[in-house]
mmCIF file of C-alpha atoms in Angstrom:
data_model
loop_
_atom_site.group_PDB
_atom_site.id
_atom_site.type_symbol
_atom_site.label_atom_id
_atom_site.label_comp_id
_atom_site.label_asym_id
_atom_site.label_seq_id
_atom_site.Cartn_x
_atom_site.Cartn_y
_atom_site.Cartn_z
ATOM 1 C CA UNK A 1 8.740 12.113 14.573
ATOM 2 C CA UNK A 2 6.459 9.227 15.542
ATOM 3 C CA UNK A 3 5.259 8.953 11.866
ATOM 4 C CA UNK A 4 1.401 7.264 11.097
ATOM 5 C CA UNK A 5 0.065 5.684 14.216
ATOM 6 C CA UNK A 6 -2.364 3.717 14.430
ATOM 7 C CA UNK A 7 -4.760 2.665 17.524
ATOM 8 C CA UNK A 8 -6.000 0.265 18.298
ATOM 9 C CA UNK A 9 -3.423 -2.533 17.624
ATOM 10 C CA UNK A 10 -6.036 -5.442 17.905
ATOM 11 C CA UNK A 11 -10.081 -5.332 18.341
ATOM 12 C CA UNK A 12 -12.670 -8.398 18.156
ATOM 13 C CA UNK A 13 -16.027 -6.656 17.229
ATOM 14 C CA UNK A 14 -19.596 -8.902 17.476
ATOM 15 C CA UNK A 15 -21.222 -8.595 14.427
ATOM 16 C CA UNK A 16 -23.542 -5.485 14.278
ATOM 17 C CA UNK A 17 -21.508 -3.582 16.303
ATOM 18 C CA UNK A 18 -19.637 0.288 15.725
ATOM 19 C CA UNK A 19 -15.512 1.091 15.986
ATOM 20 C CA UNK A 20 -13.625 3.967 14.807
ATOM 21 C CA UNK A 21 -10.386 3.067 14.118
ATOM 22 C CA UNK A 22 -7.449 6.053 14.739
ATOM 23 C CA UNK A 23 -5.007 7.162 12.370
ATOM 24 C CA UNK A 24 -2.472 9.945 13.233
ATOM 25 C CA UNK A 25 0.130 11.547 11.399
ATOM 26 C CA UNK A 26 3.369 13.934 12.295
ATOM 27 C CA UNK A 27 4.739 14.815 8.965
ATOM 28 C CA UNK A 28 2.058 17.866 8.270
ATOM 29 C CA UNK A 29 1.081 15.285 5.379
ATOM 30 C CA UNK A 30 -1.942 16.366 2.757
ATOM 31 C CA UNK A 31 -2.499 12.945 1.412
ATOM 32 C CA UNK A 32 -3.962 10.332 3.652
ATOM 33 C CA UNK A 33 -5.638 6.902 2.951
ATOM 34 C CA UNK A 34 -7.079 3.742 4.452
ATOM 35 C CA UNK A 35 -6.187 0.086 3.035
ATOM 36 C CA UNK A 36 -7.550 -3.154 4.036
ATOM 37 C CA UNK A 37 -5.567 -6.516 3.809
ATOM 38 C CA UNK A 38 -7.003 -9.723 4.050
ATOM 39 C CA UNK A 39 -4.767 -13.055 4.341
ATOM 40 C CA UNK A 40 -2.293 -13.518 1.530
ATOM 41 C CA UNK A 41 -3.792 -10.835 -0.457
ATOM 42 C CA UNK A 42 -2.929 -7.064 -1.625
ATOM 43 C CA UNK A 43 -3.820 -3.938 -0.285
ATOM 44 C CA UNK A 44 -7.245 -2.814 -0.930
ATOM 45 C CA UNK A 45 -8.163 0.930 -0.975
ATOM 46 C CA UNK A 46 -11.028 1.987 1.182
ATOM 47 C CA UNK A 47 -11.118 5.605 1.378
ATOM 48 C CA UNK A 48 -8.564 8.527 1.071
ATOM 49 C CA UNK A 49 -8.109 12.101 1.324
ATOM 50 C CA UNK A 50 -6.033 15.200 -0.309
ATOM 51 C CA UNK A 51 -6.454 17.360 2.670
ATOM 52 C CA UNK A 52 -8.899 18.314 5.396
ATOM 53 C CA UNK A 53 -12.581 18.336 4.350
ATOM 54 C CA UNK A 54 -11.938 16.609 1.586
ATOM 55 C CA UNK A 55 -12.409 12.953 1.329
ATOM 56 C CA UNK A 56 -13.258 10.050 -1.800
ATOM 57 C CA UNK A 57 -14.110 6.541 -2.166
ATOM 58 C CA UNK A 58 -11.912 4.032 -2.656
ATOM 59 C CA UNK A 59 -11.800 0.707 -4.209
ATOM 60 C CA UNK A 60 -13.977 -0.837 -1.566
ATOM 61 C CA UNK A 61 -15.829 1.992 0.463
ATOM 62 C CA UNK A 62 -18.611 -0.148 1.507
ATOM 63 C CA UNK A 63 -19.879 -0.480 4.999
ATOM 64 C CA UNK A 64 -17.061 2.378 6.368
ATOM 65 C CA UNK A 65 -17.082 6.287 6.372
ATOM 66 C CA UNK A 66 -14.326 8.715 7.637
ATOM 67 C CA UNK A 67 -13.777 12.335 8.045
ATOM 68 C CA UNK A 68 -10.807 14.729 8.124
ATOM 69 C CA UNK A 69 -10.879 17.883 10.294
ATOM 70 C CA UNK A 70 -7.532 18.101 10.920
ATOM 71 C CA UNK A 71 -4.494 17.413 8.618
ATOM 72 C CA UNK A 72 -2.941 15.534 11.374
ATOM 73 C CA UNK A 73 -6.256 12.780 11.918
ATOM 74 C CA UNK A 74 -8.061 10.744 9.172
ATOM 75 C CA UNK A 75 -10.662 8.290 11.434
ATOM 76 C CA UNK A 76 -11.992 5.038 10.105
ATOM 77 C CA UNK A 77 -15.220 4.361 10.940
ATOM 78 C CA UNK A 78 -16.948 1.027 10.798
ATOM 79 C CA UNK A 79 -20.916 0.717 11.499
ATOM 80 C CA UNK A 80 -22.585 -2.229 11.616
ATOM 81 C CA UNK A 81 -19.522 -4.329 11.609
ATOM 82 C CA UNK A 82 -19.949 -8.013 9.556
ATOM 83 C CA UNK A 83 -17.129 -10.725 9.290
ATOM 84 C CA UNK A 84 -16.306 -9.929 5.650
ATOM 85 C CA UNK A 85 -14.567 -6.575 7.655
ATOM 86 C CA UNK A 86 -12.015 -9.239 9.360
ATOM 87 C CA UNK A 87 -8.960 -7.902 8.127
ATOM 88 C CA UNK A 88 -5.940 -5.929 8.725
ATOM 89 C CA UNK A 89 -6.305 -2.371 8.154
ATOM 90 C CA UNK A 90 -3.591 -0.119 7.611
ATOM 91 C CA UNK A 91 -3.347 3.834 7.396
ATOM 92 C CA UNK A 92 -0.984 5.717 5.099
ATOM 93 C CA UNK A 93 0.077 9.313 4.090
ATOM 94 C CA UNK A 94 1.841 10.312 1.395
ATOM 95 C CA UNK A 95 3.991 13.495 0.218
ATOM 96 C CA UNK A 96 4.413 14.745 -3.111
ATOM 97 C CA UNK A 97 6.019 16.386 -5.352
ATOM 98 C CA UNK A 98 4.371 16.596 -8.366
ATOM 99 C CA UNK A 99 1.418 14.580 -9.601
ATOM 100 C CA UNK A 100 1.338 10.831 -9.804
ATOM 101 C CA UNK A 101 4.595 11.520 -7.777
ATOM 102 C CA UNK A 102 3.396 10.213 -4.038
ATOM 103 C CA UNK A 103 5.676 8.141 -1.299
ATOM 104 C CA UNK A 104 3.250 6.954 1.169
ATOM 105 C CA UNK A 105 4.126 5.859 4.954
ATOM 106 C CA UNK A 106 2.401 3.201 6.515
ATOM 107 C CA UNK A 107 1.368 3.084 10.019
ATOM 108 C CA UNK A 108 1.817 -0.118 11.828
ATOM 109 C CA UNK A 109 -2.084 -1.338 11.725
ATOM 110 C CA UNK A 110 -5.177 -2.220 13.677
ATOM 111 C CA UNK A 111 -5.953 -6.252 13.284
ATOM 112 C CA UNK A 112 -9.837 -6.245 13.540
ATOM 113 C CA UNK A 113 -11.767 -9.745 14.247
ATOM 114 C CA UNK A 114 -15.565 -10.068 13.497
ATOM 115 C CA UNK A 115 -17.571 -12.717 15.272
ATOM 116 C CA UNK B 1 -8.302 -2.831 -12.610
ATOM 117 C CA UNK B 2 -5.973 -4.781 -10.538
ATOM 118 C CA UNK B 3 -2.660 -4.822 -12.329
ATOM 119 C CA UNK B 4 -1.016 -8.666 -12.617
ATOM 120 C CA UNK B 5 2.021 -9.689 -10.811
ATOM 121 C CA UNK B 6 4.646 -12.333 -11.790
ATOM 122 C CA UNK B 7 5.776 -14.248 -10.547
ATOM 123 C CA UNK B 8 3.161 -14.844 -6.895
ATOM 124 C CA UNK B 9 6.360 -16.453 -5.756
ATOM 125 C CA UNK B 10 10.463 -16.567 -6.356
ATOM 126 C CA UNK B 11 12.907 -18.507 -3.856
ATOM 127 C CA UNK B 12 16.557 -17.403 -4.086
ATOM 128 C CA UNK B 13 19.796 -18.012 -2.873
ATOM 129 C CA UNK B 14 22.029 -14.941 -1.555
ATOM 130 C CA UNK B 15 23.658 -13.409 -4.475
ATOM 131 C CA UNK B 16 21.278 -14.336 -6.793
ATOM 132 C CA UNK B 17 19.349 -12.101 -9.336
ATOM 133 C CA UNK B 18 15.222 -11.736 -9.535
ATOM 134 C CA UNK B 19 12.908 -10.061 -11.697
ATOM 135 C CA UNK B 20 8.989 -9.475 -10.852
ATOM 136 C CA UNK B 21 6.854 -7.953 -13.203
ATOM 137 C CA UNK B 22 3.833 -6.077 -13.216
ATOM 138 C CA UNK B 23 1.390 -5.655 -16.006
ATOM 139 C CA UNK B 24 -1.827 -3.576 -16.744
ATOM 140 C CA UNK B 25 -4.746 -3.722 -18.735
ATOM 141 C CA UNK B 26 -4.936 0.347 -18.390
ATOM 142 C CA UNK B 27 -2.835 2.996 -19.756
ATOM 143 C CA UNK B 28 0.263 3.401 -17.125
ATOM 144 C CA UNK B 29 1.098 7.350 -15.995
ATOM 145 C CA UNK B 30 3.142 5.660 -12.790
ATOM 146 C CA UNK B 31 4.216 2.779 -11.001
ATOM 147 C CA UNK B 32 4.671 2.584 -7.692
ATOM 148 C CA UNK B 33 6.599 -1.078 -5.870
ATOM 149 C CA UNK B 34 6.099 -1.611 -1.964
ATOM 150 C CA UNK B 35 7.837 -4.084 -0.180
ATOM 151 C CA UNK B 36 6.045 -5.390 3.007
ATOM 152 C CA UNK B 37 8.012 -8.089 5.891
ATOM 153 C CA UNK B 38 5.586 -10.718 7.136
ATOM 154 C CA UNK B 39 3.586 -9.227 10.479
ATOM 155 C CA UNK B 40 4.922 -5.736 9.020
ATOM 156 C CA UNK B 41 3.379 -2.347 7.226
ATOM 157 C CA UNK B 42 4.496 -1.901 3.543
ATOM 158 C CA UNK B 43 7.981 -0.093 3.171
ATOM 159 C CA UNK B 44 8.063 2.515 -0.202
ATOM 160 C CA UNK B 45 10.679 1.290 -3.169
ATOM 161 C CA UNK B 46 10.012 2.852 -6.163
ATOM 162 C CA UNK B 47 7.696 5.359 -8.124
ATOM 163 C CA UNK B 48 8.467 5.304 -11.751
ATOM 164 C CA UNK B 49 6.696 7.619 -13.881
ATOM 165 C CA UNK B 50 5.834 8.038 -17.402
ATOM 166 C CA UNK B 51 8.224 9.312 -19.505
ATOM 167 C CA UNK B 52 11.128 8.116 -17.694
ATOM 168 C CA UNK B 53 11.126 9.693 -13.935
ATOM 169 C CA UNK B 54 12.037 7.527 -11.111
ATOM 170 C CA UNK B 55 12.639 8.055 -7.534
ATOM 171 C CA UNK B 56 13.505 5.194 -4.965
ATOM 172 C CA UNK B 57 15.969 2.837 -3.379
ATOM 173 C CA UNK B 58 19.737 2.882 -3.801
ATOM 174 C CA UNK B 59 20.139 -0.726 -4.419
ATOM 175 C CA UNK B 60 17.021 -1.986 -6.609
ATOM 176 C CA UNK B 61 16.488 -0.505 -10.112
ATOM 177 C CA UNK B 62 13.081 -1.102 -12.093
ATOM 178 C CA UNK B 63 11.902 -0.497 -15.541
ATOM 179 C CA UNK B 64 8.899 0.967 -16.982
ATOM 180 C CA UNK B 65 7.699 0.072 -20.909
ATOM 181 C CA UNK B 66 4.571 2.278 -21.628
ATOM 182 C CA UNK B 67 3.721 1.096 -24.649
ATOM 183 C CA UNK B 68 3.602 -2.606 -23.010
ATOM 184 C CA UNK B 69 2.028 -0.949 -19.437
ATOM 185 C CA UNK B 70 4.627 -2.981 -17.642
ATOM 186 C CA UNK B 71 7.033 -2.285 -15.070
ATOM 187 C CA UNK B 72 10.207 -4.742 -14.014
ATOM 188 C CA UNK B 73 11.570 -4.524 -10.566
ATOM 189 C CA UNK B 74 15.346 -5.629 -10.473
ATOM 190 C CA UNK B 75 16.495 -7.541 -7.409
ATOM 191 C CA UNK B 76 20.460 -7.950 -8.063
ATOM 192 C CA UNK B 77 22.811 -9.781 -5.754
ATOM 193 C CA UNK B 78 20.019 -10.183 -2.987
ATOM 194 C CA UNK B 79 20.431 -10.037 0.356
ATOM 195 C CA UNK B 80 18.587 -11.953 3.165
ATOM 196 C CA UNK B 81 17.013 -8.537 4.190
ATOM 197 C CA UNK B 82 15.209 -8.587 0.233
ATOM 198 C CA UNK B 83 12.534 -11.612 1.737
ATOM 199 C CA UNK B 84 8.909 -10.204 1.703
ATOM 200 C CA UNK B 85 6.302 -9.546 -0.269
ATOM 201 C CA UNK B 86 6.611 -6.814 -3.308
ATOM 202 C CA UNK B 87 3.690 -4.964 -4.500
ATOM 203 C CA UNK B 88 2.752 -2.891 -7.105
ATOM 204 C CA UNK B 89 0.607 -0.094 -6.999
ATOM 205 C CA UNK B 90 -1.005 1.451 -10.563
ATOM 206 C CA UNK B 91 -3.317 4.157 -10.791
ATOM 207 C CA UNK B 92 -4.716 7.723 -9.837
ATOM 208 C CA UNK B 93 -2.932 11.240 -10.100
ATOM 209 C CA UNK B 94 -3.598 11.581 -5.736
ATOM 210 C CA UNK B 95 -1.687 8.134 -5.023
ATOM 211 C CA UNK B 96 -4.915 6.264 -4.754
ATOM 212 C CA UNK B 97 -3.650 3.300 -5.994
ATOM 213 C CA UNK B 98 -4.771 -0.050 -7.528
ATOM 214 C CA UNK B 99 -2.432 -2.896 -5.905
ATOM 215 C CA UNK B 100 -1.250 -5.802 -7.085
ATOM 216 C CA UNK B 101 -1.738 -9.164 -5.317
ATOM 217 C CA UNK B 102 1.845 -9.529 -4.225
ATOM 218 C CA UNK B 103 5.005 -11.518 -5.209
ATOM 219 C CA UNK B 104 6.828 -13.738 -2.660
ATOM 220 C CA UNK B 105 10.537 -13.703 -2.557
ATOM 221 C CA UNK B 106 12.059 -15.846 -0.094
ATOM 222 C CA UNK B 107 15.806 -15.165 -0.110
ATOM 223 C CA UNK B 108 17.876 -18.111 1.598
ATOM 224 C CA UNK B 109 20.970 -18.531 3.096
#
């Protein structure tokens, strides 16, 4: 099993421009989410989803959208990119077994630069 | 809300013991401790849950005090392969999570 990938591994956006950033996953997950990390700081929740066609905001949802139309694919969508979206981003999923009870796998993550 | 670690930063010796903590201002139903390597993704610990369930790693316990919504992770006898950052993660029933800014261990030779 390759696990959550992730694609690509770097990107330097101009400000104002678009990027969808990939997430994949092996392991016939339901859960999948989308965190941010900026420098020295914790992981920030942007959006997530229990399965496909359903998605929900996150902590900070602003300027990005996503989809999920397969189990397997949770895109990360950025329009209009600004410098405040310089960050790491990472994509998880997560099994569980009961609620509140969820193990999440991180992919490797995309290191996006806005100028 | 953003739960509060301490300590932001421990340096050990091998061998020795640590203790990071993580408090909330919210009613705690789990807690869930990440450990992430510099340049790396975060690695799953521990999910404790409330009323006593836990589920994680062979070699690091942690505690979890509802009544004072706090959770202890216990680093015994570290290792060298312990250094990184530990996280907790507080919150929702669908593992969307609230993080905590991180604590810093540094484990030295």
């Amino acid at each position: 099993n390759a696990g959550v990938t992730q694609t690509p591994k770097f990107r330097i956006l101009k400000i104002g421009q678009s990027m969808t950033l990939q997430c994949t996953q092996d392991m016939n997950h339901n859960y999948m989410y989308w965190y941010r990390q900026d420098p020295g700081m914790g992981l920030k929740l942007i959006y997530y989803s229990v399965g496909a066609g359903i998605t929900d905001k996150g902590e900070v949802p602003n300027g990005y959208n996503v989809s999920r139309s397969t189990t397997e694919d949770f895109p990360l969508r950025l329009e209009l990119a600004a410098p405040s979206q310089t960050s790491v981003y990472f994509c998880a999923s997560g099994e569980t077994s009961g609620i509140f009870y969820n193990e999440q796998f991180f992919g490797p993550g995309t290191r996006l630069t806005v100028l | 809300q953003q739960p509060v670690q301490s300590p932001q930063a421990v340096i050990l010796r091998e061998g020795e013991d640590a203790v990071i903590n993580c408090s909330s201002s919210k009613a705690l139903y789990s807690v869930h401790w990440y450990r992430q390597k510099h340049g790396e993704a975060p690695v799953f610990l521990m999910i404790l849950l409330k009323g006593g369930e836990q589920k994680g790693h062979d070699k690091i316990s942690a505690s979890f005090n509802e009544k004072k919504q706090q959770s202890s992770l216990y680093l015994t006898a570290s290792q060298l392969s312990y250094s990184g950052t530990y996280f907790c993660g507080t919150g929702g029933s669908q593992g969307n999570l609230i993080f905590g800014k991180g604590t810093k261990l540094s484990v030295k030779p």
